[in-house]
Short mmCIF file of C-alpha atoms in Angstrom, two decimals:
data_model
loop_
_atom_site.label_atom_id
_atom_site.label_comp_id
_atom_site.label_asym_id
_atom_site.label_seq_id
_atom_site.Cartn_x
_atom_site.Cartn_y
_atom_site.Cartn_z
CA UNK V 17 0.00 0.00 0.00
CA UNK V 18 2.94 2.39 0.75
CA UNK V 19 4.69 1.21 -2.67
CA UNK V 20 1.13 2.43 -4.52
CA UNK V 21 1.05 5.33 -2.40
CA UNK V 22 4.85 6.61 -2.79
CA UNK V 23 4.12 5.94 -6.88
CA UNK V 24 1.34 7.44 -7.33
CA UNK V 25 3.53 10.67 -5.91
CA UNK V 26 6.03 10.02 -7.86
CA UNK V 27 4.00 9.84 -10.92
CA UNK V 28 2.42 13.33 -9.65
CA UNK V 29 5.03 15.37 -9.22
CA UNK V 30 6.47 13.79 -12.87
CA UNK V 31 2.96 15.27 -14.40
CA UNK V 32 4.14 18.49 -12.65
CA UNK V 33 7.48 18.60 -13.85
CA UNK V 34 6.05 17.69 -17.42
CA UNK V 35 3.18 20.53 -17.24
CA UNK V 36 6.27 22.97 -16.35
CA UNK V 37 8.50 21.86 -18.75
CA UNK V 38 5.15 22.19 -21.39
CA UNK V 39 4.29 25.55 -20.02
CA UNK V 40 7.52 27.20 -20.64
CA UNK V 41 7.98 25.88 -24.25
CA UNK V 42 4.99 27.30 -25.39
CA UNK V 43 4.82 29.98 -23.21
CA UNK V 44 8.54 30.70 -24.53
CA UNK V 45 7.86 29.63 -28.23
CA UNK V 46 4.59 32.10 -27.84
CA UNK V 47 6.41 35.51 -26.56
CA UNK V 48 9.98 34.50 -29.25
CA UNK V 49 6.62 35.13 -31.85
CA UNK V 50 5.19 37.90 -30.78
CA UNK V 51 9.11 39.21 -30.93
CA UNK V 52 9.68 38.05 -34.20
CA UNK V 53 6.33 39.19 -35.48
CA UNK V 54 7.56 42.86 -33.29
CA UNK V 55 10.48 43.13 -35.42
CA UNK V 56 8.66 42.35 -39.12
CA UNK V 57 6.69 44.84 -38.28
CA UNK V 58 8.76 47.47 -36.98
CA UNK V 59 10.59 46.67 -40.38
CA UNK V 60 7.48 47.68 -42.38
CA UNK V 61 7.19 50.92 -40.57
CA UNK V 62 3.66 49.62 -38.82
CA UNK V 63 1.43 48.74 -41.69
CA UNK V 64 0.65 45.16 -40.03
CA UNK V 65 -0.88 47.72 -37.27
CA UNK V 66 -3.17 48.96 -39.80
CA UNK V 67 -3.70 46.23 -41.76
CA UNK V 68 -4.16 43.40 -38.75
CA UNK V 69 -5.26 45.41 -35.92
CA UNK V 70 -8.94 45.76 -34.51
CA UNK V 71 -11.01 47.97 -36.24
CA UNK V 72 -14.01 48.13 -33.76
CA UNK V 73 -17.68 47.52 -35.51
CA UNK V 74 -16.26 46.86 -38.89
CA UNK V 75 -17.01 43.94 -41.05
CA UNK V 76 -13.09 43.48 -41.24
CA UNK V 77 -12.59 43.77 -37.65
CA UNK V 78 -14.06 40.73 -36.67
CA UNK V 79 -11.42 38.58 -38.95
CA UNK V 80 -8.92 41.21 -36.61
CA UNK V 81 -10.08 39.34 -33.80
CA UNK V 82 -8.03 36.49 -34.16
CA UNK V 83 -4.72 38.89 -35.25
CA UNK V 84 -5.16 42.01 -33.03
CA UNK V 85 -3.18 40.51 -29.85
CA UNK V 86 -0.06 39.53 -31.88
CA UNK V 87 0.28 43.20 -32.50
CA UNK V 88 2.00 45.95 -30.58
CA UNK V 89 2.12 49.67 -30.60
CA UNK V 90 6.15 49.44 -30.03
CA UNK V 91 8.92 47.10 -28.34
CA UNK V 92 8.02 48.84 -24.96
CA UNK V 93 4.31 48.05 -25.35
CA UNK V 94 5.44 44.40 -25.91
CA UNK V 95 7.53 44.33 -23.29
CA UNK V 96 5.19 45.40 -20.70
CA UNK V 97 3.21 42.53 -21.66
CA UNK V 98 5.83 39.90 -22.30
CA UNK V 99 6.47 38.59 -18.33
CA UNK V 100 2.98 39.23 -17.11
CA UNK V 101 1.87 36.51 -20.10
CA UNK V 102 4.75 33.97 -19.46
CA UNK V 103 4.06 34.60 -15.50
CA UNK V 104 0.48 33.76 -15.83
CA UNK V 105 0.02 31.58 -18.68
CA UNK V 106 3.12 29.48 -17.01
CA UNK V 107 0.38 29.08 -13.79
CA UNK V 108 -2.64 28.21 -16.13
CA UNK V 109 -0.43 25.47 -17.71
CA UNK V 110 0.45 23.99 -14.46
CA UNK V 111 -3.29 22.78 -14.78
CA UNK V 112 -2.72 21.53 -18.05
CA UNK V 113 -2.97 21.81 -22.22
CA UNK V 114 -6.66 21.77 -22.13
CA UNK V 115 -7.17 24.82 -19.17
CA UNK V 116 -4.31 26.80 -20.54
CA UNK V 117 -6.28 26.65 -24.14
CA UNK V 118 -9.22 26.76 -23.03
CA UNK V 119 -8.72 30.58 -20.75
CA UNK V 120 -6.39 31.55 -23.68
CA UNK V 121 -9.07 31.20 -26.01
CA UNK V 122 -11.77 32.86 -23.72
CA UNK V 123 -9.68 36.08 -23.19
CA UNK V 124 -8.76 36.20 -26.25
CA UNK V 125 -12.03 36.01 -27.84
CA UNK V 126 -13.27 38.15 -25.35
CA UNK V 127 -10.65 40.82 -26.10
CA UNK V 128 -11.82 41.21 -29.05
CA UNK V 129 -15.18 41.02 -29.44
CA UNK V 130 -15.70 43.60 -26.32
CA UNK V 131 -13.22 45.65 -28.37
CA UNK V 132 -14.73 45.54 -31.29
CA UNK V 133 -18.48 46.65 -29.56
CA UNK V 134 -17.61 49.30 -27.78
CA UNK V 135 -14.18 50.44 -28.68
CA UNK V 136 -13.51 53.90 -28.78
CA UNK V 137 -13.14 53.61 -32.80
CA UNK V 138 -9.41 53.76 -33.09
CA UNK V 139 -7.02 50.51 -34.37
CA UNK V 140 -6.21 48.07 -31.18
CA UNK V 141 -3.58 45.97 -30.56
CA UNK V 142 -1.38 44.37 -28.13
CA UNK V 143 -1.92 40.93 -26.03
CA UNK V 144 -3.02 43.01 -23.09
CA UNK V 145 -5.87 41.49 -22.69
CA UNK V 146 -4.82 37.99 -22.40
CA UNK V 147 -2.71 38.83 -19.63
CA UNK V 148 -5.99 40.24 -17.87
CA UNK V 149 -7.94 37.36 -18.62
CA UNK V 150 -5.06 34.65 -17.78
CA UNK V 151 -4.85 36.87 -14.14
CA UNK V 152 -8.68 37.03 -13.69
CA UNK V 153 -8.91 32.97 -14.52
CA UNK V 154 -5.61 32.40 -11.66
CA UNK V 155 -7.98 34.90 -9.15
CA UNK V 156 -11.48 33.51 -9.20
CA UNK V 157 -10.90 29.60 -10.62
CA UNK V 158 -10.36 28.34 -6.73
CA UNK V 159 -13.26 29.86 -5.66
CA UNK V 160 -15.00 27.63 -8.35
CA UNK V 161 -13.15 24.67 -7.59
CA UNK V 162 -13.28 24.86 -3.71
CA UNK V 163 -9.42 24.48 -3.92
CA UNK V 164 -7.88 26.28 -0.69
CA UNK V 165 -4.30 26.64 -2.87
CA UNK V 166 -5.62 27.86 -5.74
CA UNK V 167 -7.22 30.13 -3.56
CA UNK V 168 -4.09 31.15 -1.86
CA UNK V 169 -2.25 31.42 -5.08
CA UNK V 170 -5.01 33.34 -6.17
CA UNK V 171 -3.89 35.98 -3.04
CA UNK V 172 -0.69 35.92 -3.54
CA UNK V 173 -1.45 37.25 -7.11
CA UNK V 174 -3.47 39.71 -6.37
CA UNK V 175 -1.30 40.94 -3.52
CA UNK V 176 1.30 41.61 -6.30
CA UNK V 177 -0.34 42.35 -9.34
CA UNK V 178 -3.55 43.32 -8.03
CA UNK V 179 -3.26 47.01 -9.17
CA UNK V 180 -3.27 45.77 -12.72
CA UNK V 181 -7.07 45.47 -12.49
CA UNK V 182 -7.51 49.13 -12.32
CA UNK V 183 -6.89 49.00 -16.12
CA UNK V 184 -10.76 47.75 -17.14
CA UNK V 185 -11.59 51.49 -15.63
CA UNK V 186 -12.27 54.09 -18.53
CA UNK V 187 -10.99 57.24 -16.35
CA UNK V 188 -7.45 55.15 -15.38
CA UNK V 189 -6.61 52.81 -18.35
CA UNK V 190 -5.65 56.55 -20.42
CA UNK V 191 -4.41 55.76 -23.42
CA UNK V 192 -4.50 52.12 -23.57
CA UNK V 193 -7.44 49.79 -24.48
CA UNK V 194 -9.75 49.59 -21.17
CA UNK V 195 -12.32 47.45 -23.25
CA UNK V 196 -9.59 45.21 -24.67
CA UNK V 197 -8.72 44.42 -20.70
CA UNK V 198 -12.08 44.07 -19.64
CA UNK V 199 -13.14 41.46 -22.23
CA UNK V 200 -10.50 39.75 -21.64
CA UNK V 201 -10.89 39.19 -17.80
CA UNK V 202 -14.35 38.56 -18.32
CA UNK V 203 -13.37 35.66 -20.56
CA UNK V 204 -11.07 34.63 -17.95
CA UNK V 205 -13.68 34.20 -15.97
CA UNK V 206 -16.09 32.94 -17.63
CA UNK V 207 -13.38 29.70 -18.81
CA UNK V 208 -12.91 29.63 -15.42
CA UNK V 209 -16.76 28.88 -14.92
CA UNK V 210 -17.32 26.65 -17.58
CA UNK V 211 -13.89 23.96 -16.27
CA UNK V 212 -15.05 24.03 -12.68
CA UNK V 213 -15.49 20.21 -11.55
CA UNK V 214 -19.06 19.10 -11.83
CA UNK V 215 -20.55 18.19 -8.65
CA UNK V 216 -21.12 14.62 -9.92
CA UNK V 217 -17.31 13.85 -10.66
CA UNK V 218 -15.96 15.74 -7.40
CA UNK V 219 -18.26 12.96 -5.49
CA UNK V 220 -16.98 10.08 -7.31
CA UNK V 221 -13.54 11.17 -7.25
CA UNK V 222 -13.93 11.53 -3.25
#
């Protein structure tokens, strides 16, 4: 019973270590693209801004969804966003492909379609608001699935990045994309919601 016992840790903490290893390859792989595609485009003087960003309700801008976030206004822009991402999307990972894809997909989608109903009618871009809705999904996804350390982790977070959050308010986001930040935590939360454990399977698994 020990020997099952002392495996079945082992083989945790190697699902761990795999998860980790997982996370920062494509978190790594993800933020080398968004450099390479930084440099392209600083080459061509910005017109991938103009031709790929979010144009907010425009028939176009909807295909922009899926493009908008792999655009920045400058290096600086993407810099501010490059740790933040790899911080956060490293801790989604640690739950796995499917949870990391699955809140990815959420903020981004919800990025862009916020930005592209109410933005202020300018061109957006930047991933800024998959880093909000990768930190919303870390803050509220242990209150969904009753777990006291994601729950702690989720403190921790918001202990040092908290302040981010002011950026989904019109009068304090200034010049950057409020909407874009607010869509995208309210996709976080909303994969968050849809991968809690059913009641069913938590029972079973108990």
């Amino acid at each position: 019973m020990a020997g099952l016992m002392g495996s079945g840790g082992l083989g945790e903490r190697r699902t761990i270590a795999a998860r980790a290893k997982g996370g920062l390859l494509v978190l790594g792989g993800f933020v080398a693209l968004l450099f390479a595609i930084e440099l392209f485009n600083a080459l061509m003087l910005r017109s991938l801004n103009r031709t790929f960003g979010l144009r907010p309700r425009s028939a176009d801008g909807l295909l922009d969804i899926l493009t908008f976030p792999l655009l920045h206004a400058n290096l600086n822009h993407l810099l501010s966003n490059s740790l933040p991402l790899i911080i956060f999307g490293f801790l989604v990972f640690l739950s796995g492909l499917r949870v990391f894809m699955t809140a990815l997909a959420f903020s981004w989608l919800g990025s862009g379609l916020t930005v592209w109903l109410i933005g202020d009618g300018g061109i957006t871009v930047g991933a800024s608001g998959l880093v909000f809705g990768l930190f919303a999904f870390l803050l509220v996804r242990g209150f969904f699935n009753h777990s006291w350390r994601q729950i702690l982790l989720a403190v921790v977070l918001f202990m040092g990045y908290g302040s981010i959050l002011l950026g989904v308010l019109p009068f304090v986001a200034g010049y950057v994309s409020w909407q874009a930040h607010l869509g995208g935590a309210a996709g976080g939360v909303v994969a968050a919601l849809l991968l809690r454990p059913r009641g069913g399977v938590t029972g079973a698994r108990s």
